[in-house]
Amino acid sequence: MSKLFETTQLNGMTLKNRFVRAATAEGMATVDGESTPRLVNLMTGLADGGVGLIITGHTYVTKRGQATPWQLGIYDDKLITGLRAMTDAVHEKDGRIVVQLAHSGMLANPKLTNDAPLGPSAMEGLNGVIAQEMTIGDIQKTVEAFGAAAARARAAGFDGVELHAAHSYLLSQFLSPAFNQRTDAYGGTIENRAKIVLEVVQAIRKRVGEDFPVLIKMNGQDFLEGGLELEDAVQAGSMLKEAGIDAIEVSGGTFASGDLMPSRKDIIKESDEAYFKTEARAFKERITIPIIVVGGIRSFPVAEGLVNDHVADYISLCRPLIREPGLINRWRSGDLRKATCVSDSKCFRPALAGKGVYCVVEKRSGA
Ligand SMILES: Cc1cc2nc3c(=O)[nH]c(=O)nc-3n(C[C@H](O)[C@H](O)[C@H](O)COP(=O)(O)O)c2cc1C
């Protein structure tokens, strides 16, 4: 049997294979960030399709951290009931589901938050709005908000949480010298830039204990001038392991990284796939917790090679599972043709337009 279909344990969470549905902002929540039956159906479809672990789209831990309309929220206890319907539905299908906790920092949308975006430094965010430099009080409140969100996640029946510290959202902004120009204890060296992330992990552990999976998604590199580089990223990863993180999902890029963005296009040949493999391997060589690799994986042999060659322990897929939620069962059944996803990233548009994420190419072709 392929190693990809081995059963594994991640801090007590049993996973039936090594495939992960990468966090995908679905754009299917209510305007207040509540879950909806449509979102629950999408998760049920993924669980039915055989993926070992589902990671939800990024959920905002405070209202001020909201990035996009119809984004799922986890900022208030009133949201727990809706989230519980989601976890119950996935568990009924013998699936596992982790919620991605996020704050968009300087990428927050002021039209939604009615407030200035917060960031490590007062500078123009990628959306053209000037962010307000966070005070120590703002940092402490945000750290506590992540802790409270993790407690809600546990109460709602999630199997764990994943911190979104990638793609130039708040925690990634702190890690990146391109966005973090602070001169206090939260800026400068990688130890200082990682301080808020370590504090978030401590706040979460205080609220949920040791026996609850806490994952993190982070950039191996920003691919930005003056941005986070691989050596610092691996060092941050080591510190996070020491602080109690159970697994690291290695991604890369920001929305300002041009062609080297997190969701790259034009993945034609097998050699175009797994475009963060160098970064993942560097993490895997130096950090002794499970590594998840994301980014452009489309072929079964490529996925298998990544695990067999010790690049990563788990394989994370986003766009392929938008088009084919049943991809993992298809591969398991022996149909090993590559994912039908064409990686044009047009799926972002309906997600951001309140139509809910879907494969635009598939819909156009009427397939
Ligand atoms: C529509 C869409 C929404 C996404 N939403 C998130 C998100 O909420 N959180 C996150 O960490 N990454 C998000 N991503 C990035 C993916 O998780 C993934 O890192 C990236 O697309 C590369 O993987 P892929 O080639 O398998 O699509 C999103 C990507 C797409 C296409």
Tab-separated table of C-alpha atoms and ligand atoms in Angstrom:
chain	number	residue	atom	x	y	z
A	1	MET	CA	0.000	0.000	0.000
A	2	SER	CA	1.183	3.517	-0.723
A	3	LYS	CA	2.504	5.418	2.269
A	4	LEU	CA	-0.023	8.097	1.319
A	5	PHE	CA	-2.819	5.860	2.574
A	6	GLU	CA	-1.236	4.948	5.893
A	7	THR	CA	-3.100	5.813	9.079
A	8	THR	CA	-1.181	8.264	11.252
A	9	GLN	CA	-1.591	10.107	14.548
A	10	LEU	CA	-1.129	13.819	15.055
A	11	ASN	CA	-1.203	14.601	18.762
A	12	GLY	CA	-3.997	12.107	19.323
A	13	MET	CA	-5.877	12.883	16.098
A	14	THR	CA	-6.150	9.775	13.906
A	15	LEU	CA	-5.848	10.512	10.199
A	16	LYS	CA	-6.796	7.836	7.669
A	17	ASN	CA	-4.402	9.076	4.989
A	18	ARG	CA	-1.733	11.711	4.426
A	19	PHE	CA	-3.876	14.060	2.339
A	20	VAL	CA	-4.967	17.425	3.700
A	21	ARG	CA	-7.467	19.867	2.253
A	22	ALA	CA	-5.566	23.147	2.484
A	23	ALA	CA	-7.418	26.114	3.989
A	24	THR	CA	-9.688	27.593	1.340
A	25	ALA	CA	-11.632	30.802	1.985
A	26	GLU	CA	-15.010	29.591	0.832
A	27	GLY	CA	-16.926	32.888	0.925
A	28	MET	CA	-20.023	31.039	2.094
A	29	ALA	CA	-20.584	32.390	5.638
A	30	THR	CA	-23.208	34.992	6.601
A	31	VAL	CA	-22.284	38.681	6.789
A	32	ASP	CA	-21.637	38.124	10.506
A	33	GLY	CA	-19.298	35.214	9.841
A	34	GLU	CA	-21.722	32.484	10.889
A	35	SER	CA	-21.536	29.085	9.242
A	36	THR	CA	-24.273	28.171	6.760
A	37	PRO	CA	-25.836	24.904	5.555
A	38	ARG	CA	-24.022	25.450	2.236
A	39	LEU	CA	-20.661	25.550	3.986
A	40	VAL	CA	-21.543	22.455	5.997
A	41	ASN	CA	-22.461	20.667	2.726
A	42	LEU	CA	-19.134	21.594	1.222
A	43	MET	CA	-17.300	20.126	4.222
A	44	THR	CA	-19.442	16.978	4.131
A	45	GLY	CA	-18.578	16.591	0.442
A	46	LEU	CA	-14.883	16.835	1.234
A	47	ALA	CA	-15.166	14.261	4.035
A	48	ASP	CA	-17.098	11.977	1.664
A	49	GLY	CA	-14.382	12.466	-0.922
A	50	GLY	CA	-11.830	10.768	1.313
A	51	VAL	CA	-9.399	13.524	2.327
A	52	GLY	CA	-7.739	12.657	5.652
A	53	LEU	CA	-7.885	16.126	7.169
A	54	ILE	CA	-9.945	19.176	6.251
A	55	ILE	CA	-8.678	22.640	7.156
A	56	THR	CA	-11.393	25.300	6.976
A	57	GLY	CA	-10.884	28.634	5.250
A	58	HIS	CA	-9.282	31.271	7.455
A	59	THR	CA	-11.625	32.424	10.206
A	60	TYR	CA	-11.288	35.844	11.816
A	61	VAL	CA	-10.506	35.781	15.539
A	62	THR	CA	-11.510	39.428	16.030
A	63	LYS	CA	-13.856	41.572	13.988
A	64	ARG	CA	-10.978	43.892	13.231
A	65	GLY	CA	-9.130	41.009	11.609
A	66	GLN	CA	-11.744	40.337	8.921
A	67	ALA	CA	-10.303	40.243	5.404
A	68	THR	CA	-13.167	39.488	3.064
A	69	PRO	CA	-16.964	39.502	2.992
A	70	TRP	CA	-18.719	36.203	3.745
A	71	GLN	CA	-15.592	35.018	5.551
A	72	LEU	CA	-16.165	32.512	8.353
A	73	GLY	CA	-15.696	33.962	11.853
A	74	ILE	CA	-14.762	32.557	15.256
A	75	TYR	CA	-14.618	35.858	17.177
A	76	ASP	CA	-17.638	35.291	19.458
A	77	ASP	CA	-19.282	32.453	21.397
A	78	LYS	CA	-22.478	32.993	19.410
A	79	LEU	CA	-20.727	31.375	16.431
A	80	ILE	CA	-20.101	28.052	18.214
A	81	THR	CA	-23.512	26.487	17.431
A	82	GLY	CA	-23.078	26.921	13.678
A	83	LEU	CA	-19.525	25.615	13.820
A	84	ARG	CA	-20.693	22.601	15.828
A	85	ALA	CA	-23.097	21.683	12.983
A	86	MET	CA	-20.067	21.675	10.677
A	87	THR	CA	-17.865	19.469	12.865
A	88	ASP	CA	-20.750	17.061	13.615
A	89	ALA	CA	-21.442	16.636	9.897
A	90	VAL	CA	-17.776	15.909	9.145
A	91	HIS	CA	-17.427	13.497	12.055
A	92	GLU	CA	-20.547	11.606	10.932
A	93	LYS	CA	-18.640	10.904	7.713
A	94	ASP	CA	-15.594	9.787	9.723
A	95	GLY	CA	-13.705	12.910	8.638
A	96	ARG	CA	-11.367	15.142	10.631
A	97	ILE	CA	-11.580	18.910	10.611
A	98	VAL	CA	-9.299	21.640	11.915
A	99	VAL	CA	-10.220	25.328	11.864
A	100	GLN	CA	-7.741	27.879	10.537
A	101	LEU	CA	-7.458	30.826	12.947
A	102	ALA	CA	-6.497	34.129	11.384
A	103	HIS	CA	-6.212	37.850	11.685
A	104	SER	CA	-5.576	39.718	8.464
A	105	GLY	CA	-3.728	42.638	10.101
A	106	MET	CA	-2.938	45.289	7.532
A	107	LEU	CA	-4.964	43.354	4.950
A	108	ALA	CA	-8.178	43.839	6.937
A	109	ASN	CA	-10.959	45.419	4.929
A	110	PRO	CA	-11.960	48.728	6.610
A	111	LYS	CA	-15.322	48.665	4.817
A	112	LEU	CA	-16.122	45.503	6.748
A	113	THR	CA	-14.425	46.314	10.037
A	114	ASN	CA	-15.304	50.052	10.182
A	115	ASP	CA	-11.844	50.583	11.588
A	116	ALA	CA	-8.293	51.240	10.423
A	117	PRO	CA	-6.349	48.053	9.744
A	118	LEU	CA	-3.786	47.112	12.400
A	119	GLY	CA	-0.288	45.985	11.517
A	120	PRO	CA	3.166	45.558	13.009
A	121	SER	CA	4.146	48.911	11.495
A	122	ALA	CA	2.366	51.973	10.143
A	123	MET	CA	2.713	51.350	6.466
A	124	GLU	CA	0.602	50.921	3.402
A	125	GLY	CA	-0.885	47.452	3.210
A	126	LEU	CA	-1.157	45.518	0.005
A	127	ASN	CA	-4.683	46.830	-0.442
A	128	GLY	CA	-3.485	50.470	-0.440
A	129	VAL	CA	-4.778	51.360	3.053
A	130	ILE	CA	-2.352	52.667	5.705
A	131	ALA	CA	-2.290	50.361	8.705
A	132	GLN	CA	-2.048	51.579	12.288
A	133	GLU	CA	1.029	50.365	14.192
A	134	MET	CA	-0.114	48.005	16.936
A	135	THR	CA	0.552	49.092	20.507
A	136	ILE	CA	1.711	46.538	23.078
A	137	GLY	CA	-1.899	46.584	24.332
A	138	ASP	CA	-3.173	45.766	20.804
A	139	ILE	CA	-0.707	42.882	20.604
A	140	GLN	CA	-1.792	41.488	23.974
A	141	LYS	CA	-5.485	41.729	23.028
A	142	THR	CA	-4.843	39.982	19.728
A	143	VAL	CA	-2.866	37.192	21.407
A	144	GLU	CA	-5.758	36.661	23.840
A	145	ALA	CA	-8.238	36.675	20.926
A	146	PHE	CA	-6.368	33.779	19.294
A	147	GLY	CA	-6.486	31.908	22.627
A	148	ALA	CA	-10.222	32.522	23.017
A	149	ALA	CA	-10.833	31.451	19.419
A	150	ALA	CA	-8.988	28.168	20.032
A	151	ALA	CA	-11.157	27.545	23.109
A	152	ARG	CA	-14.258	28.135	20.921
A	153	ALA	CA	-12.828	25.738	18.338
A	154	ARG	CA	-12.506	23.018	20.945
A	155	ALA	CA	-16.008	23.741	22.266
A	156	ALA	CA	-17.358	23.521	18.705
A	157	GLY	CA	-15.886	20.039	18.260
A	158	PHE	CA	-12.991	20.786	15.937
A	159	ASP	CA	-10.185	18.207	15.989
A	160	GLY	CA	-7.594	20.967	16.250
A	161	VAL	CA	-6.641	24.427	15.036
A	162	GLU	CA	-4.205	25.760	12.478
A	163	LEU	CA	-2.669	29.205	12.912
A	164	HIS	CA	-2.516	31.193	9.694
A	165	ALA	CA	0.979	32.676	9.801
A	166	ALA	CA	1.520	32.653	6.031
A	167	HIS	CA	0.731	34.790	2.963
A	168	SER	CA	1.192	38.235	4.583
A	169	TYR	CA	-1.672	38.016	7.064
A	170	LEU	CA	-1.014	39.445	10.538
A	171	LEU	CA	1.284	36.774	12.016
A	172	SER	CA	3.139	36.541	8.715
A	173	GLN	CA	3.479	40.353	8.667
A	174	PHE	CA	5.205	40.180	12.054
A	175	LEU	CA	7.576	37.438	10.827
A	176	SER	CA	8.476	39.427	7.730
A	177	PRO	CA	11.023	42.267	7.854
A	178	ALA	CA	9.258	43.669	4.762
A	179	PHE	CA	6.199	44.478	6.897
A	180	ASN	CA	7.636	44.520	10.426
A	181	GLN	CA	9.821	47.580	10.978
A	182	ARG	CA	9.364	47.733	14.737
A	183	THR	CA	12.266	48.592	16.994
A	184	ASP	CA	10.751	47.135	20.197
A	185	ALA	CA	10.722	43.523	21.482
A	186	TYR	CA	8.454	42.477	18.559
A	187	GLY	CA	10.742	43.617	15.740
A	188	GLY	CA	14.294	43.164	14.520
A	189	THR	CA	15.772	39.685	14.990
A	190	ILE	CA	13.809	36.580	14.056
A	191	GLU	CA	13.407	35.827	17.788
A	192	ASN	CA	11.672	39.194	18.174
A	193	ARG	CA	9.619	38.927	14.987
A	194	ALA	CA	8.411	35.476	16.059
A	195	LYS	CA	7.538	36.665	19.591
A	196	ILE	CA	3.852	37.366	18.899
A	197	VAL	CA	3.435	33.968	17.218
A	198	LEU	CA	5.038	32.187	20.183
A	199	GLU	CA	2.784	34.123	22.545
A	200	VAL	CA	-0.242	33.066	20.506
A	201	VAL	CA	0.820	29.412	20.827
A	202	GLN	CA	1.240	29.831	24.595
A	203	ALA	CA	-2.174	31.525	24.891
A	204	ILE	CA	-3.771	28.700	22.927
A	205	ARG	CA	-2.084	25.970	24.976
A	206	LYS	CA	-3.267	27.722	28.160
A	207	ARG	CA	-6.851	27.567	26.896
A	208	VAL	CA	-6.976	24.129	25.236
A	209	GLY	CA	-4.267	22.136	27.032
A	210	GLU	CA	-1.566	19.924	25.560
A	211	ASP	CA	-3.771	17.198	24.070
A	212	PHE	CA	-5.292	19.270	21.271
A	213	PRO	CA	-3.599	19.468	17.850
A	214	VAL	CA	-2.232	22.935	17.102
A	215	LEU	CA	-0.814	23.316	13.594
A	216	ILE	CA	0.676	26.337	11.881
A	217	LYS	CA	0.856	27.389	8.236
A	218	MET	CA	3.833	29.587	7.533
A	219	ASN	CA	5.940	30.839	4.688
A	220	GLY	CA	9.241	29.168	3.928
A	221	GLN	CA	10.018	32.386	2.092
A	222	ASP	CA	8.076	35.526	1.212
A	223	PHE	CA	9.723	35.930	-2.219
A	224	LEU	CA	9.718	39.679	-1.549
A	225	GLU	CA	12.630	42.077	-1.399
A	226	GLY	CA	13.496	42.402	2.299
A	227	GLY	CA	10.946	39.731	3.184
A	228	LEU	CA	11.150	36.558	5.309
A	229	GLU	CA	13.907	34.241	4.101
A	230	LEU	CA	14.263	30.496	4.454
A	231	GLU	CA	16.919	30.411	7.183
A	232	ASP	CA	14.861	32.695	9.468
A	233	ALA	CA	11.670	30.806	8.640
A	234	VAL	CA	13.235	27.476	9.682
A	235	GLN	CA	14.528	29.082	12.863
A	236	ALA	CA	11.035	30.367	13.645
A	237	GLY	CA	9.707	26.865	12.929
A	238	SER	CA	12.155	25.377	15.460
A	239	MET	CA	11.067	27.879	18.102
A	240	LEU	CA	7.425	27.078	17.369
A	241	LYS	CA	8.090	23.375	17.799
A	242	GLU	CA	9.629	24.108	21.199
A	243	ALA	CA	6.568	26.220	22.082
A	244	GLY	CA	4.249	23.273	21.439
A	245	ILE	CA	3.224	23.343	17.764
A	246	ASP	CA	2.315	19.838	16.503
A	247	ALA	CA	2.847	20.244	12.745
A	248	ILE	CA	3.969	22.886	10.259
A	249	GLU	CA	2.371	23.429	6.860
A	250	VAL	CA	5.011	24.997	4.623
A	251	SER	CA	3.782	27.519	2.080
A	252	GLY	CA	5.310	30.683	0.676
A	253	GLY	CA	4.737	33.997	-1.050
A	254	THR	CA	2.511	36.959	-0.397
A	255	PHE	CA	-0.025	38.814	-2.469
A	256	ALA	CA	2.814	41.161	-3.510
A	257	SER	CA	5.154	38.414	-4.676
A	258	GLY	CA	4.120	38.533	-8.336
A	259	ASP	CA	4.308	35.140	-10.027
A	260	LEU	CA	5.726	33.656	-6.813
A	261	MET	CA	2.419	34.021	-4.959
A	262	PRO	CA	0.997	31.253	-2.727
A	263	SER	CA	-1.397	29.952	-5.438
A	264	ARG	CA	0.835	29.853	-8.521
A	265	LYS	CA	-0.499	29.444	-12.019
A	266	ASP	CA	0.697	27.440	-15.027
A	267	ILE	CA	1.397	24.117	-13.375
A	268	ILE	CA	1.818	22.039	-16.510
A	269	LYS	CA	4.650	19.555	-16.011
A	270	GLU	CA	5.406	17.425	-12.958
A	271	SER	CA	8.489	19.593	-12.432
A	272	ASP	CA	6.190	22.644	-11.987
A	273	GLU	CA	4.422	20.886	-9.106
A	274	ALA	CA	5.232	21.109	-5.383
A	275	TYR	CA	6.772	24.537	-5.820
A	276	PHE	CA	7.571	24.856	-2.091
A	277	LYS	CA	9.416	21.547	-1.985
A	278	THR	CA	12.828	23.129	-1.321
A	279	GLU	CA	11.411	25.040	1.641
A	280	ALA	CA	9.517	22.000	2.975
A	281	ARG	CA	12.643	19.848	2.761
A	282	ALA	CA	14.631	22.431	4.744
A	283	PHE	CA	11.983	22.355	7.493
A	284	LYS	CA	11.834	18.546	7.442
A	285	GLU	CA	15.615	18.220	7.766
A	286	ARG	CA	15.830	20.496	10.795
A	287	ILE	CA	12.533	20.192	12.673
A	288	THR	CA	11.315	16.938	14.183
A	289	ILE	CA	7.559	17.428	13.983
A	290	PRO	CA	5.352	16.470	11.026
A	291	ILE	CA	5.732	18.717	7.976
A	292	ILE	CA	2.868	19.336	5.566
A	293	VAL	CA	3.755	20.617	2.098
A	294	VAL	CA	1.314	22.698	0.065
A	295	GLY	CA	1.516	24.359	-3.333
A	296	GLY	CA	0.825	23.017	-6.793
A	297	ILE	CA	0.677	19.282	-6.082
A	298	ARG	CA	-1.403	17.716	-8.851
A	299	SER	CA	-0.068	14.196	-9.543
A	300	PHE	CA	-0.187	11.102	-7.390
A	301	PRO	CA	3.434	10.081	-8.156
A	302	VAL	CA	4.624	13.578	-7.193
A	303	ALA	CA	2.706	13.383	-3.910
A	304	GLU	CA	4.107	9.934	-3.229
A	305	GLY	CA	7.647	11.069	-4.053
A	306	LEU	CA	7.403	13.935	-1.566
A	307	VAL	CA	6.596	11.526	1.268
A	308	ASN	CA	8.984	8.746	0.171
A	309	ASP	CA	11.858	11.237	-0.248
A	310	HIS	CA	11.245	12.740	3.216
A	311	VAL	CA	10.313	16.174	1.906
A	312	ALA	CA	7.119	16.098	3.958
A	313	ASP	CA	4.825	13.845	5.986
A	314	TYR	CA	1.533	15.171	4.629
A	315	ILE	CA	0.337	16.516	1.264
A	316	SER	CA	-1.946	19.531	1.215
A	317	LEU	CA	-4.179	20.412	-1.728
A	318	CYS	CA	-6.427	23.422	-2.227
A	319	ARG	CA	-7.494	24.104	-5.830
A	320	PRO	CA	-7.634	20.429	-6.912
A	321	LEU	CA	-10.243	19.709	-4.222
A	322	ILE	CA	-12.383	22.687	-5.285
A	323	ARG	CA	-12.822	21.009	-8.654
A	324	GLU	CA	-12.748	17.404	-7.444
A	325	PRO	CA	-13.748	16.974	-3.777
A	326	GLY	CA	-13.603	13.207	-4.434
A	327	LEU	CA	-10.023	13.238	-5.767
A	328	ILE	CA	-8.555	11.261	-2.878
A	329	ASN	CA	-11.106	8.448	-3.173
A	330	ARG	CA	-10.494	8.423	-6.934
A	331	TRP	CA	-6.762	7.933	-6.357
A	332	ARG	CA	-7.427	5.378	-3.669
A	333	SER	CA	-9.622	3.389	-6.045
A	334	GLY	CA	-6.657	3.073	-8.423
A	335	ASP	CA	-7.550	5.812	-10.926
A	336	LEU	CA	-4.256	7.674	-10.651
A	337	ARG	CA	-4.780	10.233	-13.406
A	338	LYS	CA	-3.646	13.663	-12.249
A	339	ALA	CA	-6.040	16.189	-10.754
A	340	THR	CA	-8.166	17.930	-13.390
A	341	CYS	CA	-7.516	21.371	-11.824
A	342	VAL	CA	-5.907	23.716	-14.407
A	343	SER	CA	-4.478	26.015	-11.690
A	344	ASP	CA	-5.728	29.271	-13.223
A	345	SER	CA	-6.917	30.486	-9.774
A	346	LYS	CA	-10.202	31.768	-11.192
A	347	CYS	CA	-11.830	30.066	-8.165
A	348	PHE	CA	-10.854	33.123	-6.084
A	349	ARG	CA	-13.430	35.268	-7.886
A	350	PRO	CA	-16.693	33.600	-6.865
A	351	ALA	CA	-15.313	33.130	-3.330
A	352	LEU	CA	-14.735	36.872	-3.009
A	353	ALA	CA	-17.989	37.828	-4.743
A	354	GLY	CA	-20.288	36.101	-2.278
A	355	LYS	CA	-21.135	33.312	-4.694
A	356	GLY	CA	-19.144	30.747	-2.769
A	357	VAL	CA	-16.019	29.079	-4.085
A	358	TYR	CA	-16.345	26.830	-7.127
A	359	CYS	CA	-14.305	25.791	-10.155
A	360	VAL	CA	-15.052	28.383	-12.830
A	361	VAL	CA	-13.537	26.278	-15.620
A	362	GLU	CA	-15.652	23.274	-14.728
A	363	LYS	CA	-18.818	25.362	-14.540
A	364	ARG	CA	-18.124	26.991	-17.919
A	365	SER	CA	-17.507	23.669	-19.573
A	366	GLY	CA	-20.732	22.351	-18.083
A	367	ALA	CA	-18.795	19.295	-16.902
B	1	LIG	C1	-9.947	30.272	-3.449
B	1	LIG	C2	-8.762	30.130	-2.534
B	1	LIG	C3	-8.878	30.460	-1.195
B	1	LIG	C4	-7.784	30.323	-0.323
B	1	LIG	N1	-7.956	30.586	0.998
B	1	LIG	C5	-6.927	30.370	1.868
B	1	LIG	C6	-7.117	30.538	3.264
B	1	LIG	O1	-8.202	30.859	3.745
B	1	LIG	N2	-6.049	30.305	4.075
B	1	LIG	C7	-4.827	29.897	3.578
B	1	LIG	O2	-3.905	29.676	4.355
B	1	LIG	N3	-4.636	29.732	2.266
B	1	LIG	C8	-5.656	29.938	1.410
B	1	LIG	N4	-5.472	29.702	0.071
B	1	LIG	C9	-4.176	29.162	-0.383
B	1	LIG	C10	-4.220	27.636	-0.431
B	1	LIG	O3	-4.507	27.062	0.835
B	1	LIG	C11	-2.898	27.025	-0.934
B	1	LIG	O4	-1.860	27.396	-0.046
B	1	LIG	C12	-2.529	27.468	-2.344
B	1	LIG	O5	-3.669	27.602	-3.179
B	1	LIG	C13	-1.566	26.479	-3.022
B	1	LIG	O6	-2.124	25.178	-3.052
B	1	LIG	P1	-2.817	24.556	-4.384
B	1	LIG	O7	-1.800	24.679	-5.503
B	1	LIG	O8	-3.102	23.126	-4.027
B	1	LIG	O9	-4.021	25.354	-4.703
B	1	LIG	C14	-6.540	29.857	-0.824
B	1	LIG	C15	-6.416	29.547	-2.185
B	1	LIG	C16	-7.511	29.671	-3.028
B	1	LIG	C17	-7.340	29.277	-4.486
